[in-house]
């Protein structure tokens, strides 16, 4: 720095040639700028949303802690960090060299941008926040994250990344709170969210209907037997000391009586939950997506969803590739990125081996409910063939 200031003030010591010294100053400045940009990027990545707390889903990095993101504390913290960085830039002797960085920060760090739960950076004043017109309401472990991530590729869809849990846990916070979580949309764009627990929440249909009678509802359904095993696998990964799958499944192992008080069993009785939704919504406003086909033919299922949402079929076969290591379809390019994107480690876990007799008993248990569900939806999902 001493050399630099001497050079800039014109008191260059001889015999060092001016041209060599100028190169040295340029190199030094570049190095300092790179270090500064690196520092800023590191700081920025730390301020990006962290994992959700208390959600049914173990989110991938980049999603939000909804419980705290609205708090004044978080906003004040962000504001302080922003001011601190602006002060740092202003104090820097090189500040006149990169005034644009300051502008970039003041755009990126707006609390509402973070509150979207969406790591994509959009200009602050583009569009407005709207209540969702379409919601993925279930089912837990059905493939809801895959569907939302795939849909986000569509330019006419903008979705909140985290699960808001508004119509079950956060209803008392009010619609303004809910709207504030949403990303900004332009006219013609659809705002979406996903919270799989809505499907089994008694109050959710009436609450969603009170918000909008026209809301479009999407349910990703999966074979209830693999769904319950997936649900158990998730719980086991968080709490390895839980009882065995078998002991949770049966009320009485000898008689083979299923324990229907276990919530993981209840979730798979789709026909019962659907009856509750039909009290507030006509069947035509609910789309059922096959969780199995979402894996074997993602473009096919996405085609149906785009039709249902009244959108041009933009997401097609070309957007997917099958990742052999992951064992699942992945996006060739994720939203706002040019890189391939697979879902994270919490999606597509290896399930524990379950005694085939237990699986068989569960199949028998679900069969009549599945039949009813096929009849109600007019579609055989193929879980019982
Ligand atoms: N493309 C792709 N990549 C990875 N995983 C995929 C994909 N498509 C569907 N799935 C299935 O999604 C299951 C998780 O479902 P959800 O996202 O609804 O789970 S959650 O309720 O939000 O926790 C998850 O369940 P598990 O396999 O039991 O982990 C996957 O089988």
Coordinates of C-alpha atoms and ligand atoms in Angstrom, one line a residue:
X1 CA 0.0 0.0 0.0
X2 CA 2.9 2.3 0.8
X3 CA 4.3 1.7 -2.7
X4 CA 0.9 2.3 -4.2
X5 CA 0.3 5.6 -2.4
X6 CA 3.8 6.8 -3.3
X7 CA 3.2 5.9 -6.9
X8 CA -0.2 7.7 -7.0
X9 CA 1.3 10.8 -5.3
X10 CA 4.0 10.9 -7.9
X11 CA 7.0 10.5 -5.5
X12 CA 8.3 7.4 -7.3
X13 CA 11.8 6.3 -6.0
X14 CA 14.5 5.9 -8.6
X15 CA 15.8 3.8 -10.2
X16 CA 12.6 1.6 -10.4
X17 CA 11.2 2.3 -13.9
X18 CA 7.7 3.9 -14.0
X19 CA 6.3 1.3 -16.3
X20 CA 7.3 -1.7 -14.1
X21 CA 6.0 0.1 -11.1
X22 CA 2.7 0.9 -12.9
X23 CA 2.3 -2.8 -13.7
X24 CA 3.0 -3.6 -10.1
X25 CA 0.3 -1.2 -8.9
X26 CA -2.2 -2.6 -11.4
X27 CA -1.4 -6.1 -10.2
X28 CA -1.7 -5.1 -6.6
X29 CA -5.0 -3.4 -7.2
X30 CA -6.3 -6.5 -9.1
X31 CA -5.3 -8.7 -6.3
X32 CA -6.9 -6.5 -3.7
X33 CA -10.1 -6.3 -5.7
X34 CA -10.2 -10.1 -6.2
X35 CA -9.7 -10.6 -2.5
X36 CA -12.4 -8.1 -1.8
X37 CA -14.9 -9.7 -4.2
X38 CA -14.1 -13.1 -2.8
X39 CA -14.7 -11.8 0.7
X40 CA -18.0 -10.3 -0.4
X41 CA -19.1 -13.5 -2.1
X42 CA -18.3 -15.5 1.0
X43 CA -20.3 -13.0 3.2
X44 CA -23.2 -13.2 0.7
X45 CA -23.3 -16.9 0.7
X46 CA -23.5 -16.9 4.5
X47 CA -26.5 -14.6 4.4
X48 CA -28.4 -16.8 2.0
X49 CA -31.4 -18.6 3.4
X50 CA -30.6 -21.5 5.7
X51 CA -32.6 -24.7 6.3
X52 CA -36.2 -24.7 7.3
X53 CA -37.0 -25.4 10.9
X54 CA -39.8 -27.7 12.0
X55 CA -41.0 -28.5 8.5
X56 CA -42.1 -31.9 7.4
X57 CA -39.4 -31.8 4.8
X58 CA -35.7 -31.7 5.3
X59 CA -34.9 -29.0 2.8
X60 CA -32.0 -28.7 0.6
X61 CA -29.6 -25.9 1.3
X62 CA -30.9 -22.6 0.0
X63 CA -34.3 -22.8 1.6
X64 CA -35.5 -20.7 4.4
X65 CA -36.1 -20.8 8.1
X66 CA -39.7 -19.6 7.9
X67 CA -40.0 -19.3 11.6
X68 CA -37.5 -16.6 11.8
X69 CA -37.3 -15.0 8.4
X70 CA -40.2 -12.6 9.1
X71 CA -38.8 -11.6 12.5
X72 CA -37.7 -8.0 13.0
X73 CA -34.5 -9.4 14.5
X74 CA -33.6 -11.0 11.2
X75 CA -34.4 -7.9 9.3
X76 CA -32.4 -5.7 11.7
X77 CA -29.5 -8.1 11.4
X78 CA -29.6 -8.0 7.6
X79 CA -29.8 -4.2 7.7
X80 CA -26.8 -4.0 10.0
X81 CA -24.8 -6.4 7.8
X82 CA -25.7 -4.2 4.8
X83 CA -24.7 -1.0 6.5
X84 CA -21.5 -2.6 7.7
X85 CA -20.5 -3.6 4.2
X86 CA -21.4 -0.2 2.7
X87 CA -19.2 1.4 5.4
X88 CA -16.4 -1.0 4.6
X89 CA -16.6 -0.1 0.9
X90 CA -16.7 3.6 1.7
X91 CA -13.8 3.4 4.0
X92 CA -11.7 1.4 1.5
X93 CA -9.0 3.4 -0.2
X94 CA -10.0 1.7 -3.4
X95 CA -13.7 2.6 -3.1
X96 CA -13.6 5.0 -6.0
X97 CA -12.5 2.0 -8.2
X98 CA -15.6 0.0 -7.7
X99 CA -18.6 2.1 -6.8
X100 CA -20.8 -0.4 -8.7
X101 CA -20.2 -3.1 -6.1
X102 CA -22.0 -1.0 -3.5
X103 CA -25.0 -0.6 -5.8
X104 CA -25.0 -4.4 -6.4
X105 CA -25.1 -5.1 -2.7
X106 CA -27.9 -2.7 -1.9
X107 CA -30.0 -4.5 -4.5
X108 CA -29.2 -8.0 -3.4
X109 CA -29.6 -7.7 0.3
X110 CA -33.1 -6.4 0.5
X111 CA -34.8 -8.5 3.3
X112 CA -37.8 -9.1 1.1
X113 CA -35.6 -10.8 -1.5
X114 CA -34.4 -13.2 1.1
X115 CA -37.8 -13.7 2.5
X116 CA -39.0 -15.1 -0.8
X117 CA -37.2 -18.4 0.0
X118 CA -35.9 -18.2 -3.5
X119 CA -32.2 -17.8 -4.3
X120 CA -32.9 -16.4 -7.7
X121 CA -32.1 -12.7 -7.8
X122 CA -34.8 -10.6 -9.5
X123 CA -34.9 -6.8 -9.8
X124 CA -36.5 -5.3 -6.8
X125 CA -39.5 -3.6 -8.5
X126 CA -40.4 -6.3 -11.0
X127 CA -44.0 -7.3 -10.5
X128 CA -45.8 -7.7 -7.2
X129 CA -46.3 -10.4 -4.6
X130 CA -49.6 -12.2 -5.0
X131 CA -51.4 -15.0 -3.1
X132 CA -50.8 -18.3 -4.9
X133 CA -53.2 -19.3 -7.6
X134 CA -52.0 -22.9 -7.5
X135 CA -50.8 -25.0 -4.6
X136 CA -49.2 -28.5 -4.3
X137 CA -51.2 -29.7 -1.3
X138 CA -49.7 -33.2 -0.9
X139 CA -48.9 -35.9 -0.3
X140 CA -45.9 -36.1 2.1
X141 CA -43.2 -38.2 0.4
X142 CA -45.2 -38.3 -2.8
X143 CA -42.6 -36.4 -4.9
X144 CA -43.8 -32.9 -4.2
X145 CA -40.3 -31.3 -4.1
X146 CA -39.4 -32.9 -7.5
X147 CA -42.7 -31.5 -9.0
X148 CA -42.1 -28.0 -7.7
X149 CA -38.5 -27.9 -8.8
X150 CA -39.4 -29.1 -12.2
X151 CA -42.3 -26.6 -12.5
X152 CA -40.0 -23.7 -11.6
X153 CA -38.3 -24.1 -14.9
X154 CA -41.4 -22.7 -16.6
X155 CA -41.0 -19.0 -17.1
X156 CA -44.7 -18.4 -16.2
X157 CA -44.3 -20.0 -12.8
X158 CA -42.7 -18.5 -9.7
X159 CA -42.7 -20.4 -6.5
X160 CA -41.6 -20.0 -2.9
X161 CA -38.9 -22.6 -2.1
X162 CA -39.7 -23.3 1.5
X163 CA -42.9 -24.9 2.8
X164 CA -45.0 -22.0 4.2
X165 CA -47.3 -24.3 6.2
X166 CA -49.8 -21.4 6.2
X167 CA -53.1 -23.3 6.1
X168 CA -52.1 -25.7 8.8
X169 CA -49.6 -24.2 11.3
X170 CA -49.4 -20.5 10.5
X171 CA -53.0 -19.6 9.7
X172 CA -53.2 -17.1 12.6
X173 CA -50.5 -15.0 11.0
X174 CA -52.9 -13.8 8.3
X175 CA -53.0 -13.5 4.6
X176 CA -50.7 -10.5 4.5
X177 CA -47.9 -12.6 6.1
X178 CA -48.6 -15.4 3.6
X179 CA -48.5 -13.0 0.6
X180 CA -45.3 -11.5 1.8
X181 CA -43.5 -14.9 1.5
X182 CA -44.3 -15.1 -2.1
X183 CA -41.9 -14.2 -4.9
X184 CA -42.8 -11.2 -7.1
X185 CA -44.7 -12.1 -10.3
X186 CA -45.5 -10.2 -13.5
X187 CA -49.0 -10.3 -15.0
X188 CA -49.7 -13.7 -16.4
X189 CA -47.2 -15.5 -14.2
X190 CA -48.6 -18.0 -11.7
X191 CA -47.5 -17.9 -8.0
X192 CA -47.2 -21.3 -6.4
X193 CA -46.2 -23.0 -3.1
X194 CA -46.1 -26.5 -1.8
X195 CA -46.9 -27.8 1.6
X196 CA -47.7 -31.6 1.6
X197 CA -49.3 -31.6 5.0
X198 CA -52.3 -29.6 3.7
X199 CA -53.8 -32.7 2.2
X200 CA -54.3 -34.3 5.6
X201 CA -55.3 -31.1 7.4
X202 CA -59.0 -31.0 8.2
X203 CA -59.3 -27.2 8.1
X204 CA -57.1 -26.7 4.9
X205 CA -59.8 -27.0 2.2
X206 CA -62.2 -24.4 3.8
X207 CA -59.2 -22.1 4.5
X208 CA -57.9 -22.3 0.9
X209 CA -61.4 -21.8 -0.5
X210 CA -61.8 -18.7 1.7
X211 CA -58.6 -17.3 0.2
X212 CA -59.6 -18.2 -3.4
X213 CA -62.5 -20.4 -4.6
X214 CA -60.6 -20.7 -7.9
X215 CA -57.3 -22.0 -6.5
X216 CA -55.9 -24.9 -8.5
X217 CA -54.8 -27.8 -6.3
X218 CA -52.2 -30.4 -7.2
X219 CA -51.8 -33.7 -5.3
X220 CA -48.8 -35.9 -6.0
X221 CA -49.9 -39.4 -4.9
X222 CA -47.6 -42.4 -4.5
X223 CA -48.3 -46.1 -3.6
X224 CA -49.4 -45.7 0.0
X225 CA -47.2 -48.7 1.0
X226 CA -43.9 -47.3 -0.4
X227 CA -45.1 -43.9 0.9
X228 CA -45.3 -45.1 4.5
X229 CA -41.9 -46.8 4.2
X230 CA -40.4 -43.5 2.8
X231 CA -42.0 -41.6 5.7
X232 CA -40.6 -44.0 8.2
X233 CA -37.1 -43.8 6.5
X234 CA -37.2 -40.0 6.9
X235 CA -38.1 -40.2 10.6
X236 CA -35.4 -42.9 11.1
X237 CA -32.8 -40.7 9.5
X238 CA -33.6 -38.0 12.1
X239 CA -34.2 -40.3 15.1
X240 CA -32.3 -43.6 14.7
X241 CA -33.7 -44.9 18.0
X242 CA -37.4 -45.1 17.0
X243 CA -39.2 -48.5 17.2
X244 CA -39.0 -50.9 14.2
X245 CA -41.3 -50.3 11.2
X246 CA -43.1 -53.6 12.0
X247 CA -43.9 -52.6 15.6
X248 CA -45.2 -49.2 14.5
X249 CA -47.3 -50.8 11.8
X250 CA -49.2 -53.3 13.9
X251 CA -51.6 -52.8 16.8
X252 CA -51.4 -56.6 17.2
X253 CA -48.8 -58.5 15.3
X254 CA -50.5 -61.9 15.8
X255 CA -53.9 -60.8 14.5
X256 CA -52.3 -58.5 11.8
X257 CA -54.4 -55.6 12.9
X258 CA -52.9 -52.4 11.5
X259 CA -52.4 -49.4 13.8
X260 CA -54.4 -46.7 12.1
X261 CA -53.5 -44.3 14.8
X262 CA -50.0 -44.0 13.4
X263 CA -50.1 -40.9 11.3
X264 CA -47.8 -42.3 8.6
X265 CA -50.5 -45.0 8.0
X266 CA -53.3 -42.5 8.0
X267 CA -51.7 -40.3 5.3
X268 CA -52.0 -43.1 2.8
X269 CA -55.8 -43.4 3.1
X270 CA -56.2 -41.0 0.2
X271 CA -59.9 -41.5 -0.4
X272 CA -60.8 -40.4 3.1
X273 CA -58.8 -37.2 2.8
X274 CA -60.1 -36.5 -0.6
X275 CA -63.7 -36.6 0.6
X276 CA -62.8 -33.7 2.9
X277 CA -61.5 -31.6 0.0
X278 CA -64.5 -32.3 -2.1
X279 CA -66.7 -30.5 0.4
X280 CA -65.0 -27.3 -0.7
X281 CA -63.6 -27.9 -4.2
X282 CA -65.0 -29.5 -7.3
X283 CA -63.0 -32.4 -8.7
X284 CA -62.1 -30.4 -11.8
X285 CA -60.0 -28.1 -9.7
X286 CA -57.8 -30.9 -8.3
X287 CA -55.1 -32.5 -10.3
X288 CA -53.6 -35.9 -9.3
X289 CA -50.1 -36.5 -10.3
X290 CA -48.6 -40.0 -10.2
X291 CA -45.5 -40.0 -8.0
X292 CA -44.4 -43.1 -9.8
X293 CA -44.7 -41.6 -13.3
X294 CA -43.0 -38.4 -12.1
X295 CA -39.9 -40.7 -11.9
X296 CA -40.4 -42.8 -14.9
X297 CA -41.8 -40.1 -17.2
X298 CA -41.3 -36.7 -15.7
X299 CA -42.0 -34.9 -19.0
X300 CA -45.3 -36.7 -19.4
X301 CA -46.6 -35.8 -15.9
X302 CA -45.3 -32.2 -16.3
X303 CA -47.2 -32.0 -19.6
X304 CA -50.5 -32.8 -17.7
X305 CA -49.6 -30.2 -15.0
X306 CA -48.9 -27.5 -17.5
X307 CA -52.2 -28.2 -19.3
X308 CA -54.0 -28.1 -15.9
X309 CA -52.5 -24.7 -15.1
X310 CA -53.4 -23.4 -18.5
X311 CA -49.7 -22.9 -19.5
X312 CA -47.9 -23.6 -22.7
X313 CA -46.1 -26.9 -22.7
X314 CA -42.6 -25.5 -22.3
X315 CA -41.2 -28.2 -20.0
X316 CA -40.6 -31.2 -22.1
X317 CA -38.3 -34.3 -22.5
X318 CA -35.5 -32.0 -23.4
X319 CA -35.3 -30.6 -19.9
X320 CA -34.5 -33.9 -18.2
X321 CA -31.8 -36.6 -18.1
X322 CA -31.6 -39.7 -16.0
X323 CA -28.8 -39.5 -13.5
X324 CA -27.6 -43.1 -13.0
X325 CA -25.7 -42.4 -9.8
X326 CA -28.8 -40.7 -8.3
X327 CA -31.2 -43.2 -9.8
X328 CA -33.7 -40.4 -10.6
X329 CA -34.4 -38.0 -13.4
X330 CA -32.7 -34.6 -12.9
X331 CA -32.9 -31.3 -14.6
X332 CA -30.4 -30.5 -17.4
X333 CA -30.6 -26.9 -16.2
X334 CA -32.2 -25.7 -13.0
X335 CA -34.2 -22.5 -12.7
X336 CA -31.9 -19.5 -13.0
X337 CA -28.8 -21.7 -13.7
X338 CA -27.1 -23.3 -16.6
X339 CA -26.0 -26.3 -14.5
X340 CA -27.6 -29.8 -14.2
X341 CA -29.5 -30.2 -11.1
X342 CA -30.6 -33.3 -9.1
X343 CA -32.6 -33.1 -5.9
X344 CA -30.4 -33.5 -2.8
X345 CA -29.5 -36.4 -0.6
X346 CA -32.8 -36.3 1.4
X347 CA -34.7 -37.2 -1.8
X348 CA -34.4 -40.7 -3.0
X349 CA -33.1 -42.3 0.1
X350 CA -32.4 -46.0 0.3
X351 CA -35.3 -47.6 2.2
X352 CA -34.7 -50.3 4.9
X353 CA -35.7 -53.8 3.9
X354 CA -39.2 -54.6 5.3
X355 CA -40.4 -58.1 5.9
X356 CA -42.4 -59.1 2.8
X357 CA -45.3 -60.4 5.0
X358 CA -45.6 -57.0 6.6
X359 CA -45.6 -55.3 3.1
X360 CA -48.3 -57.8 2.0
X361 CA -50.5 -57.1 5.0
X362 CA -50.2 -53.4 4.3
X363 CA -51.2 -54.0 0.6
X364 CA -54.3 -55.8 1.8
X365 CA -55.1 -52.9 4.2
X366 CA -54.8 -50.2 1.6
X367 CA -56.5 -52.1 -1.3
X368 CA -60.1 -51.1 -0.5
X369 CA -59.1 -47.5 0.1
X370 CA -57.1 -47.4 -3.1
X371 CA -60.1 -48.8 -5.1
X372 CA -62.3 -46.1 -3.7
X373 CA -59.6 -43.5 -4.6
X374 CA -59.4 -44.8 -8.2
X375 CA -63.1 -44.6 -8.5
X376 CA -63.3 -41.1 -7.1
X377 CA -60.5 -39.8 -9.4
X378 CA -61.4 -41.9 -12.4
X379 CA -57.8 -43.1 -12.6
X380 CA -56.2 -46.4 -11.7
X381 CA -52.8 -45.6 -10.3
X382 CA -51.7 -49.2 -10.6
X383 CA -50.7 -49.8 -7.0
X384 CA -52.8 -52.9 -6.8
X385 CA -52.1 -54.7 -10.0
Ligands
LIG1 N1 -36.4 -36.6 -9.5 C1 -36.5 -37.0 -8.3 N2 -35.3 -37.0 -7.5 C2 -35.4 -37.4 -6.2 N3 -36.5 -37.9 -5.6 C3 -37.6 -38.0 -6.4 C4 -37.7 -37.5 -7.7 N4 -38.9 -37.7 -8.2 C5 -39.6 -38.2 -7.2 N5 -38.9 -38.4 -6.1 C6 -39.4 -38.9 -4.9 O1 -39.7 -37.8 -4.0 C7 -39.8 -38.4 -2.7 C8 -39.8 -37.3 -1.7 O2 -41.1 -36.8 -1.8 P1 -41.4 -35.3 -1.3 O3 -40.5 -34.3 -2.0 O4 -42.9 -35.1 -1.5 O5 -41.0 -35.4 0.2 S1 -41.5 -34.3 1.4 O6 -42.8 -34.7 1.8 O7 -41.4 -33.0 0.8 O8 -40.5 -34.6 2.5 C9 -38.5 -39.3 -2.6 O9 -38.8 -40.3 -1.7 P2 -37.7 -41.4 -1.2 O10 -37.2 -42.1 -2.4 O11 -38.4 -42.2 -0.2 O12 -36.6 -40.5 -0.6 C10 -38.4 -39.8 -4.1 O13 -38.7 -41.1 -4.3

